[in-house]
XYZ file of C-alpha atoms in Angstrom:
656
model
C -50.654 26.209 45.297
C -49.737 29.673 46.553
C -46.922 30.197 48.986
C -46.747 33.258 51.249
C -43.534 34.609 52.708
C -43.335 37.513 55.125
C -39.565 37.783 55.543
C -37.606 40.545 53.828
C -40.825 42.511 53.279
C -42.028 45.833 54.708
C -44.082 45.710 57.850
C -47.676 44.745 57.105
C -46.705 43.442 53.635
C -46.561 39.737 52.728
C -44.847 38.214 49.644
C -47.179 35.797 47.894
C -45.813 33.215 45.381
C -48.249 32.132 42.718
C -46.627 29.750 40.272
C -43.481 31.517 39.069
C -44.735 35.045 39.898
C -44.416 36.988 43.158
C -46.916 39.494 44.582
C -46.641 41.880 47.551
C -50.017 42.257 49.299
C -51.130 43.771 52.643
C -51.144 41.088 55.300
C -54.506 42.254 56.631
C -56.112 41.615 53.260
C -55.210 37.942 53.248
C -58.310 35.741 53.634
C -58.820 33.578 56.696
C -58.331 30.472 54.559
C -54.563 31.191 54.585
C -52.653 29.925 57.600
C -49.101 30.789 58.609
C -46.239 28.624 59.804
C -43.052 30.543 60.373
C -42.352 32.359 57.087
C -44.189 29.933 54.742
C -47.948 30.104 54.171
C -49.846 27.315 52.425
C -53.382 27.687 51.174
C -55.672 25.086 52.709
C -58.972 23.831 51.265
C -60.307 22.241 54.418
C -59.584 21.900 58.104
C -57.884 18.477 57.756
C -54.264 18.834 58.966
C -53.079 16.166 56.488
C -54.024 18.422 53.550
C -52.619 21.682 54.946
C -49.147 21.199 53.428
C -47.872 19.330 50.426
C -44.663 17.393 50.856
C -41.483 19.071 49.701
C -40.914 15.916 47.607
C -43.826 16.956 45.379
C -41.875 19.985 44.224
C -40.505 19.823 40.647
C -36.710 19.922 40.393
C -34.230 19.906 37.509
C -31.144 17.675 37.413
C -28.328 17.861 34.863
C -26.294 14.676 34.312
C -22.825 14.988 32.796
C -22.177 11.608 31.143
C -19.863 10.642 28.231
C -21.554 11.345 24.923
C -20.734 7.877 23.620
C -23.564 6.627 25.870
C -26.214 8.998 24.451
C -27.230 6.533 21.773
C -27.566 3.809 24.395
C -29.915 5.994 26.481
C -32.042 6.966 23.474
C -32.190 3.481 21.949
C -33.179 2.450 18.454
C -35.968 4.695 17.236
C -36.041 6.385 20.682
C -37.411 3.198 22.298
C -35.226 3.272 25.437
C -35.866 6.888 26.364
C -39.629 6.547 25.747
C -39.773 3.542 28.055
C -37.712 5.386 30.679
C -40.055 8.393 30.595
C -43.131 6.189 30.961
C -41.732 4.186 33.878
C -40.312 7.117 35.885
C -42.935 9.757 34.903
C -40.016 12.192 34.550
C -39.171 14.470 31.668
C -35.831 13.440 30.140
C -34.017 15.403 27.458
C -30.831 14.297 25.663
C -29.071 17.232 24.048
C -25.907 16.357 22.092
C -24.576 19.855 22.734
C -24.978 19.618 26.500
C -25.766 17.368 29.477
C -28.728 15.020 29.928
C -31.554 16.976 31.648
C -34.113 15.292 33.968
C -37.146 17.264 35.242
C -39.689 16.006 37.765
C -40.274 15.402 41.439
C -37.320 14.394 43.554
C -38.343 10.719 43.657
C -38.913 10.547 39.898
C -35.673 12.337 39.111
C -33.707 9.997 41.401
C -35.377 6.979 39.813
C -34.528 8.146 36.279
C -30.956 8.980 37.298
C -30.444 5.508 38.803
C -31.888 3.809 35.724
C -29.501 5.747 33.440
C -26.492 5.055 35.654
C -27.356 1.333 35.816
C -27.601 1.191 32.013
C -24.154 2.810 31.619
C -22.612 0.545 34.267
C -23.997 -2.534 32.546
C -22.582 -1.388 29.196
C -19.160 -0.760 30.794
C -19.208 -4.244 32.294
C -19.969 -5.734 28.901
C -17.095 -3.803 27.329
C -14.758 -4.908 30.077
C -15.691 -8.537 29.494
C -14.926 -8.224 25.766
C -11.610 -6.420 26.240
C -8.387 -8.413 26.502
C -6.558 -7.487 29.692
C -2.893 -8.289 30.260
C -3.556 -8.663 34.007
C -6.627 -10.874 33.580
C -6.067 -14.152 35.416
C -8.623 -15.909 33.206
C -6.875 -15.384 29.867
C -7.707 -18.861 28.543
C -11.455 -18.467 29.133
C -11.323 -14.955 27.725
C -9.474 -16.148 24.619
C -12.233 -18.664 23.860
C -14.872 -15.951 24.162
C -12.878 -13.650 21.876
C -12.401 -16.434 19.316
C -16.151 -17.080 19.261
C -16.703 -13.328 18.879
C -14.279 -13.208 15.945
C -16.024 -16.147 14.270
C -19.411 -14.482 14.718
C -17.918 -11.244 13.362
C -16.710 -13.084 10.272
C -20.123 -14.676 9.861
C -22.068 -11.434 10.302
C -19.893 -9.025 8.331
C -18.925 -11.032 5.253
C -20.246 -9.734 1.970
C -19.489 -11.388 -1.361
C -19.576 -10.298 -4.958
C -18.850 -13.450 -6.950
C -18.328 -13.689 -10.722
C -19.120 -17.018 -12.361
C -18.215 -17.880 -15.949
C -21.317 -18.854 -17.956
C -21.122 -19.709 -21.683
C -23.454 -17.540 -23.749
C -25.606 -20.435 -25.014
C -26.455 -21.376 -21.402
C -27.767 -17.935 -20.386
C -31.314 -18.882 -21.417
C -31.685 -21.914 -19.105
C -30.271 -19.902 -16.198
C -32.531 -16.879 -16.779
C -35.638 -18.923 -17.633
C -38.801 -17.827 -19.396
C -39.533 -14.242 -18.438
C -36.673 -14.441 -15.930
C -38.553 -17.009 -13.827
C -35.551 -19.268 -13.052
C -33.101 -16.569 -11.996
C -35.801 -14.774 -9.985
C -36.600 -17.984 -8.127
C -32.896 -18.535 -7.339
C -32.590 -14.952 -6.040
C -35.699 -15.336 -3.865
C -34.587 -18.654 -2.381
C -30.983 -17.607 -1.723
C -31.629 -13.940 -0.835
C -29.063 -12.773 -3.403
C -28.884 -10.463 -6.388
C -27.869 -12.076 -9.703
C -26.959 -10.211 -12.887
C -26.359 -12.275 -16.035
C -24.082 -10.329 -18.387
C -24.580 -11.793 -21.834
C -21.641 -10.198 -23.645
C -19.112 -10.737 -20.825
C -20.230 -14.369 -20.324
C -20.570 -13.800 -16.579
C -23.138 -14.244 -13.853
C -22.461 -11.775 -11.020
C -23.856 -12.943 -7.653
C -24.001 -10.542 -4.699
C -25.103 -11.170 -1.122
C -24.142 -12.952 2.079
C -21.628 -15.811 1.809
C -24.111 -18.639 2.400
C -26.581 -17.197 -0.063
C -23.915 -16.666 -2.728
C -22.686 -20.245 -2.304
C -26.223 -21.584 -2.643
C -26.854 -19.496 -5.751
C -23.525 -20.548 -7.260
C -24.338 -24.237 -6.757
C -27.800 -23.779 -8.281
C -26.311 -22.155 -11.390
C -23.539 -24.755 -11.652
C -26.162 -27.523 -11.441
C -27.992 -25.926 -14.349
C -24.732 -25.720 -16.316
C -23.882 -29.362 -15.611
C -27.353 -30.678 -16.401
C -28.031 -28.674 -19.545
C -24.552 -28.124 -20.939
C -24.220 -28.868 -24.662
C -21.123 -28.055 -26.708
C -21.467 -25.343 -29.317
C -19.756 -27.620 -31.860
C -22.414 -29.839 -33.463
C -20.054 -32.837 -33.852
C -21.169 -35.818 -31.800
C -17.744 -37.302 -31.117
C -17.937 -38.423 -27.454
C -14.234 -37.863 -26.883
C -14.474 -34.232 -27.986
C -17.559 -33.660 -25.828
C -15.768 -35.072 -22.789
C -12.700 -32.887 -23.394
C -14.937 -29.856 -23.885
C -16.738 -30.496 -20.591
C -13.393 -30.812 -18.791
C -12.102 -27.582 -20.313
C -15.228 -25.653 -19.342
C -15.115 -27.159 -15.848
C -11.527 -25.986 -15.440
C -12.464 -22.588 -16.821
C -15.262 -22.255 -14.268
C -12.896 -23.227 -11.431
C -10.320 -20.704 -12.607
C -13.054 -18.060 -12.790
C -13.972 -18.818 -9.182
C -10.350 -18.471 -8.108
C -9.611 -15.296 -10.025
C -12.807 -13.287 -9.552
C -14.115 -13.982 -6.049
C -13.944 -10.935 -3.792
C -14.491 -10.863 -0.051
C -14.587 -8.421 2.837
C -13.006 -9.700 6.033
C -13.169 -8.160 9.502
C -9.950 -8.937 11.376
C -9.620 -8.322 15.137
C -6.500 -6.309 16.099
C -5.672 -4.959 19.558
C -5.084 -1.212 19.643
C -1.469 -1.504 20.755
C -0.543 -3.075 17.401
C -2.085 -0.343 15.224
C 1.064 1.774 15.010
C 3.253 -1.156 13.958
C 0.775 -2.214 11.258
C 0.186 1.300 9.891
C 3.892 2.274 9.977
C 5.478 5.687 9.617
C 3.272 7.906 7.430
C 1.218 4.795 6.643
C 4.062 3.193 4.665
C 3.733 -0.303 6.175
C 0.014 -0.738 5.513
C 0.436 0.823 2.055
C 3.159 -1.701 1.283
C 0.889 -4.563 2.370
C -1.964 -3.246 0.201
C 0.300 -2.889 -2.851
C 1.821 -6.373 -2.488
C -1.495 -8.132 -1.789
C -3.717 -6.000 -4.046
C -6.159 -5.370 -1.192
C -7.733 -2.408 0.576
C -7.123 -2.260 4.329
C -8.953 0.063 6.721
C -7.678 0.141 10.324
C -10.568 0.996 12.671
C -8.636 2.501 15.593
C -11.411 2.832 18.125
C -13.161 -0.458 17.312
C -9.912 -2.515 17.419
C -10.294 -4.276 14.078
C -9.177 -3.979 10.461
C -11.410 -4.374 7.403
C -9.634 -6.120 4.503
C -11.180 -6.189 1.030
C -9.914 -8.121 -1.992
C -9.664 -11.552 -3.528
C -9.403 -14.627 -1.311
C -5.703 -14.956 -1.936
C -5.036 -11.252 -1.481
C -6.952 -11.176 1.825
C -5.168 -14.319 3.004
C -1.787 -12.779 2.169
C -2.692 -9.519 3.935
C -3.826 -11.415 7.050
C -0.565 -13.368 7.072
C 1.474 -10.142 6.783
C -0.471 -8.529 9.640
C -0.113 -11.647 11.794
C 3.657 -11.626 11.205
C 3.837 -7.989 12.326
C 1.776 -8.749 15.444
C 3.882 -11.771 16.297
C 7.140 -9.860 15.759
C 5.887 -6.916 17.838
C 4.652 -9.234 20.567
C 7.941 -11.138 20.757
C 9.955 -7.903 20.930
C 7.745 -6.237 23.538
C 7.088 -9.198 25.814
C 10.359 -11.131 25.661
C 11.168 -10.597 29.329
C 7.933 -10.716 31.290
C 5.053 -11.780 29.077
C 5.832 -15.311 27.919
C 2.410 -16.593 28.875
C 0.620 -13.726 27.150
C 2.801 -14.223 24.056
C 1.830 -17.907 23.912
C -1.833 -16.991 24.209
C -1.451 -14.404 21.474
C 0.118 -16.991 19.179
C -2.714 -19.405 19.921
C -5.236 -16.670 19.191
C -3.510 -15.883 15.898
C -3.600 -19.557 14.936
C -7.279 -19.678 15.872
C -7.999 -16.653 13.692
C -6.059 -18.164 10.819
C -7.961 -21.451 11.196
C -11.266 -19.635 11.218
C -10.319 -17.688 8.091
C -9.248 -20.848 6.274
C -12.505 -22.584 7.195
C -14.651 -19.625 6.210
C -12.856 -18.671 3.017
C -12.442 -22.182 1.571
C -8.804 -21.691 0.546
C -8.186 -23.883 -2.511
C -5.614 -26.644 -2.196
C -2.833 -26.404 -4.729
C -3.208 -22.605 -5.041
C -0.042 -20.741 -4.037
C 1.533 -17.290 -3.953
C 5.160 -16.477 -4.765
C 7.205 -13.305 -5.212
C 9.809 -12.383 -7.769
C 12.388 -9.659 -7.147
C 12.249 -7.384 -10.192
C 13.914 -3.925 -9.980
C 11.492 -1.009 -10.340
C 12.899 0.268 -13.676
C 12.064 -3.114 -15.251
C 8.399 -3.115 -14.172
C 7.402 -1.231 -17.310
C 8.816 -4.014 -19.495
C 6.651 -6.587 -17.693
C 3.504 -4.444 -17.788
C 3.845 -3.558 -21.450
C 1.909 -0.942 -23.375
C -1.546 -0.581 -21.863
C -0.826 -3.578 -19.631
C -0.829 -5.862 -22.666
C 2.271 -7.881 -21.748
C 1.300 -8.760 -18.177
C -2.275 -9.564 -19.245
C -0.958 -11.979 -21.848
C 1.301 -13.687 -19.285
C -1.602 -14.078 -16.843
C -3.854 -15.515 -19.556
C -1.234 -17.991 -20.795
C -0.189 -19.189 -17.310
C -3.582 -18.854 -15.561
C -2.031 -16.803 -12.779
C -2.695 -13.465 -11.126
C 0.255 -11.048 -11.216
C 0.447 -7.936 -9.028
C 3.087 -5.304 -9.857
C 3.576 -2.435 -7.335
C 2.277 0.853 -8.769
C 2.544 3.275 -5.818
C 5.355 5.722 -6.604
C 5.778 6.495 -2.892
C 6.679 2.879 -2.131
C 10.018 1.529 -3.283
C 9.216 -2.156 -3.813
C 10.774 -4.600 -6.265
C 8.523 -7.547 -5.416
C 6.180 -8.813 -8.125
C 3.520 -11.091 -6.591
C 2.353 -14.133 -8.577
C -0.590 -16.308 -7.470
C -1.765 -19.574 -8.993
C -0.825 -23.221 -9.203
C 2.823 -24.177 -8.762
C 3.120 -24.984 -12.457
C 1.468 -21.702 -13.444
C 3.717 -19.677 -11.135
C 6.870 -21.284 -12.523
C 5.723 -20.623 -16.082
C 4.931 -16.989 -15.263
C 8.312 -16.501 -13.552
C 10.079 -17.965 -16.560
C 8.246 -15.640 -18.950
C 9.064 -12.598 -16.788
C 12.740 -13.578 -16.604
C 12.828 -14.035 -20.368
C 11.551 -10.472 -20.800
C 14.052 -8.832 -18.445
C 16.904 -10.904 -19.868
C 16.005 -10.215 -23.504
C 17.155 -7.397 -25.778
C 14.132 -5.340 -24.689
C 16.136 -4.271 -21.625
C 18.370 -2.199 -23.902
C 15.600 0.347 -24.473
C 16.251 1.453 -20.875
C 19.208 3.692 -19.905
C 22.500 1.866 -19.144
C 23.481 1.492 -15.486
C 27.212 0.598 -15.678
C 30.134 0.691 -18.082
C 33.415 -1.148 -18.704
C 36.114 1.386 -17.922
C 39.883 1.666 -17.940
C 40.745 4.478 -15.476
C 43.399 7.116 -16.337
C 45.252 7.842 -13.097
C 48.431 9.590 -14.314
C 48.757 12.874 -12.340
C 50.595 14.642 -15.188
C 47.688 13.857 -17.516
C 45.153 15.062 -14.967
C 46.961 18.421 -14.567
C 46.907 18.947 -18.342
C 43.150 18.259 -18.418
C 42.585 20.790 -15.627
C 44.538 23.426 -17.610
C 42.408 22.640 -20.674
C 39.214 23.128 -18.668
C 40.379 26.538 -17.415
C 41.209 27.648 -20.950
C 37.795 26.546 -22.225
C 35.971 28.493 -19.486
C 37.976 31.625 -20.406
C 36.337 31.527 -23.856
C 32.988 32.410 -22.195
C 31.012 30.310 -24.648
C 27.236 30.149 -24.323
C 26.116 26.774 -23.014
C 29.545 25.913 -21.605
C 29.964 26.032 -17.813
C 31.946 24.246 -15.130
C 29.227 21.640 -14.469
C 29.575 19.968 -17.899
C 33.401 19.747 -17.741
C 34.486 16.295 -16.553
C 36.361 15.991 -13.239
C 39.943 14.961 -14.005
C 39.777 12.302 -11.231
C 37.064 10.445 -13.185
C 38.927 10.282 -16.516
C 38.633 6.867 -18.148
C 38.496 5.039 -21.450
C 34.979 3.727 -22.067
C 34.872 0.269 -23.670
C 31.087 -0.205 -23.561
C 27.931 0.514 -21.543
C 26.108 -2.216 -19.586
C 22.517 -2.813 -18.451
C 22.832 -4.350 -14.978
C 19.544 -3.711 -13.191
C 19.561 -6.801 -10.978
C 22.013 -7.736 -8.244
C 22.685 -11.072 -9.918
C 23.498 -9.242 -13.177
C 26.065 -7.039 -11.420
C 27.634 -10.048 -9.739
C 27.568 -11.959 -13.031
C 29.302 -9.126 -14.935
C 32.082 -8.864 -12.342
C 32.514 -12.636 -12.326
C 32.717 -12.639 -16.128
C 35.392 -9.927 -16.157
C 37.521 -11.853 -13.676
C 37.115 -15.059 -15.663
C 38.551 -13.265 -18.717
C 41.702 -12.200 -16.872
C 43.900 -14.995 -18.249
C 42.926 -14.310 -21.884
C 43.401 -10.560 -21.352
C 46.938 -11.181 -20.104
C 47.617 -13.200 -23.259
C 46.289 -10.366 -25.476
C 48.475 -7.737 -23.761
C 51.567 -9.926 -23.406
C 54.567 -8.893 -21.351
C 54.584 -5.247 -22.385
C 52.928 -2.471 -20.369
C 49.677 -1.261 -21.949
C 49.803 2.483 -22.740
C 47.336 4.974 -24.222
C 47.996 8.353 -25.822
C 45.477 11.218 -25.724
C 45.890 13.378 -28.800
C 43.383 15.733 -30.445
C 39.679 16.505 -29.850
C 36.408 15.483 -31.520
C 32.635 15.468 -30.835
C 30.146 12.600 -30.930
C 27.543 14.519 -32.960
C 27.688 15.237 -36.668
C 26.751 18.882 -36.082
C 29.599 20.523 -34.175
C 27.461 23.624 -33.595
C 25.004 21.572 -31.548
C 27.252 19.266 -29.572
C 26.650 17.340 -26.351
C 29.822 15.270 -25.925
C 33.381 16.395 -26.631
C 36.182 13.862 -26.149
C 39.915 13.339 -26.467
C 40.981 10.786 -29.069
C 42.783 7.695 -27.794
C 45.739 6.477 -29.811
C 48.334 3.763 -29.217
C 52.104 4.268 -29.375
C 54.127 2.621 -32.142
C 54.959 -0.987 -31.453
C 51.824 -1.709 -29.404
C 50.133 -3.109 -32.533
C 46.587 -1.921 -31.666
C 46.604 -4.094 -28.531
C 44.226 -1.759 -26.710
C 41.704 -1.896 -29.538
C 41.908 -5.705 -29.688
C 41.350 -5.839 -25.933
C 38.276 -3.592 -26.207
C 36.761 -5.653 -29.045
C 37.333 -8.880 -27.097
C 35.552 -7.469 -24.010
C 32.589 -6.306 -26.114
C 32.231 -9.745 -27.723
C 32.242 -11.559 -24.388
C 29.869 -9.200 -22.532
C 27.449 -9.075 -25.505
C 27.383 -12.880 -25.601
C 26.225 -12.934 -21.960
C 23.495 -10.329 -22.615
C 25.034 -7.538 -20.503
C 25.915 -5.313 -23.471
C 24.296 -4.556 -26.807
C 26.762 -4.989 -29.632
C 26.583 -2.234 -32.238
C 27.321 -2.546 -35.943
C 30.036 0.064 -35.880
C 33.736 -0.081 -35.057
C 34.903 0.528 -31.499
C 35.687 4.203 -30.902
C 38.215 4.497 -28.063
C 37.761 7.863 -26.375
C 38.021 9.826 -23.112
C 35.081 12.157 -22.486
C 36.028 15.734 -21.458
C 32.695 17.587 -21.841
C 29.204 16.059 -21.433
C 25.960 18.075 -21.204
C 24.333 15.200 -19.282
C 26.068 16.556 -16.167
C 24.642 20.061 -16.535
C 23.160 21.163 -13.202
C 19.888 23.059 -12.667
C 21.513 26.349 -11.666
C 23.538 26.656 -14.837
C 20.543 25.583 -16.910
C 18.027 28.052 -15.465
C 18.936 30.902 -17.804
C 18.387 28.701 -20.866
C 15.167 26.928 -19.899
C 13.056 29.319 -21.939
C 14.787 28.197 -25.115
C 15.174 24.517 -24.353
C 12.177 23.650 -22.160
C 12.573 21.985 -18.793
C 15.469 19.717 -19.815
C 18.929 20.704 -18.568
C 20.608 18.924 -21.439
C 20.867 21.495 -24.194
C 23.804 21.595 -26.666
C 26.796 23.907 -26.941
C 28.795 25.222 -29.918
C 32.044 23.205 -30.046
C 33.493 25.041 -33.068
C 35.529 27.650 -31.075
C 36.962 24.888 -28.833
C 37.945 22.690 -31.787
C 39.451 25.651 -33.646
C 41.665 26.611 -30.708
C 42.425 23.277 -29.041
C 41.641 20.667 -31.718
C 45.240 19.416 -31.942
C 45.996 19.414 -28.206
C 48.359 16.721 -26.858
C 47.654 15.387 -23.354
C 50.438 12.787 -23.394
C 50.735 9.114 -22.477
C 49.091 7.204 -19.634
C 49.886 3.726 -18.311
C 46.777 1.547 -18.125
C 46.712 -0.463 -14.901
C 43.226 -1.961 -14.456
C 39.780 -2.646 -15.927
C 36.579 -2.071 -13.902
C 32.814 -2.532 -13.962
C 31.888 1.022 -12.922
C 28.545 2.485 -11.824
C 27.209 5.420 -13.860
C 26.647 8.556 -11.769
C 28.132 7.210 -8.516
C 31.580 8.086 -7.118
C 33.866 6.885 -4.336
C 35.647 8.926 -1.657
C 38.423 9.798 -4.153
C 35.977 11.266 -6.658
C 36.345 8.325 -9.056
C 33.513 6.264 -10.507
C 32.421 3.638 -8.003
C 33.703 0.231 -9.018
C 31.620 -2.941 -8.597
C 34.786 -4.995 -9.172
C 37.788 -5.178 -11.471
C 41.066 -6.814 -12.480
C 44.664 -5.600 -12.670
C 46.512 -5.441 -15.976
C 50.058 -6.768 -16.398
């Protein structure tokens, strides 16, 4: 079709449109077959008026649709099926470009038809999403809840994937595999699973959907039950019966310990922040304590939890508790009805999980509060200790390993009897002498509070600093407010141990009064010495503690009595050497990083490098600090101080 336009042209010249090109031709040269109507000329093929002009609707137009990109996949369809069908039905050209809008090319009618079809498809999808979304203002919450519960159950059914490990004695591998693998191949074909029989590990690993795995497991167990024969050739019926029972229990324990599941758990978007926590700490804590992997799908409003049955069940319970707590806090005033529905929904989810996961009766989970520094004792070298406990008690023990999470809780799963046995074994470890390989946490101290004595110690410190000795700086000189006589160091890692040590000290008060008698207990600080044999490489320099005449070594007797009593209760390790009463004045353990920086090249990264005590002993070895009245005994915390600069006391008693 050629269109002819005479406007905006020179006189006698007509603009002719042919396709997308324009031509200027003399009007007189136009053939008679062209007719004119206003400024538009249409070529006619005959004299019939109906064929003189084509409808403007027959013109090809281009329409660009700006729609959310999340609907592009819906328009295209699986394998391009939807868009192909749309093109065939509307006879329009439709292009979906992920970097731009949807483009529709065709006549006006075809373009409008394609546009309407696309808009109807999007509207229908939005309606479906709206129906599936929980709305706080929805007046049909009960009906909606039922639909959501059914959706959750279907989600569980569709998304579950099992990898199940079944214990199989080596001599039964043959009947399960069959000649040329015929038996195991038939089981896999009938149950739609994958089965790997590991001869050396004595395991059959079954992978696939839950129903298929269960079917395969039952088939294998039937083979075990029907063809089981004890390895021992003795025919004693009693022994055979016991053997069958033992293997049956072993198989059940294998099922409990090794089954892994993946669970899809529906969570509304408003709870995501509470479950994830600041910097992800909350969800990390849940994963550590339940030994699971949790992935929060923000935009799909669900969480994927992977782990053992018990771990997944524990994780679900923790998440439900967070949701319930959040819901109660946020809706206490105006959302009672919604809160009740939420609780019902949570119960429904829990019920569905219990039904689907076949939670074993008599299988429990408990937690034991064990301070972080003691976790290494429970784990043992290469995990040997905890593995032995699990094997002996038939339990599963999870010890937090994430250094970013400060958690003391050790999780133990199994039967009630097994859990109690495991807890007892763990307590025996942390209450045994093995705890003494760790650094001490507290000490029995008798504070020195005499101000005259403290001034003398400050003068001594100033004189030592004036010597300008290498390795000696202000940071390693003890603060005169913290001066004390050390009786012994304690290992009190648990709260109950701290409380027990304080209680013990107070219970000894009456006997201590009898040891001291009616006289005031006094100490005398006279002379200096070092703890090390090599005075050139010293770490601790102290003042010697002596007793005035007439006191009859009362202070020493008191110290020995305290050591005996605290060692008997397991708080202190008694050494095979006599008690050395002393007051520490210099200790390299307190050396700070700044003073250590110039010596790191010689002594590595550690701040605790020695000093030469010979010049100090030569000049001040016979120093007299004087007497001090002893007024109290305390259980003091190492490295912590109160507002007066003294060691923080957990508790103490007064002396007569």
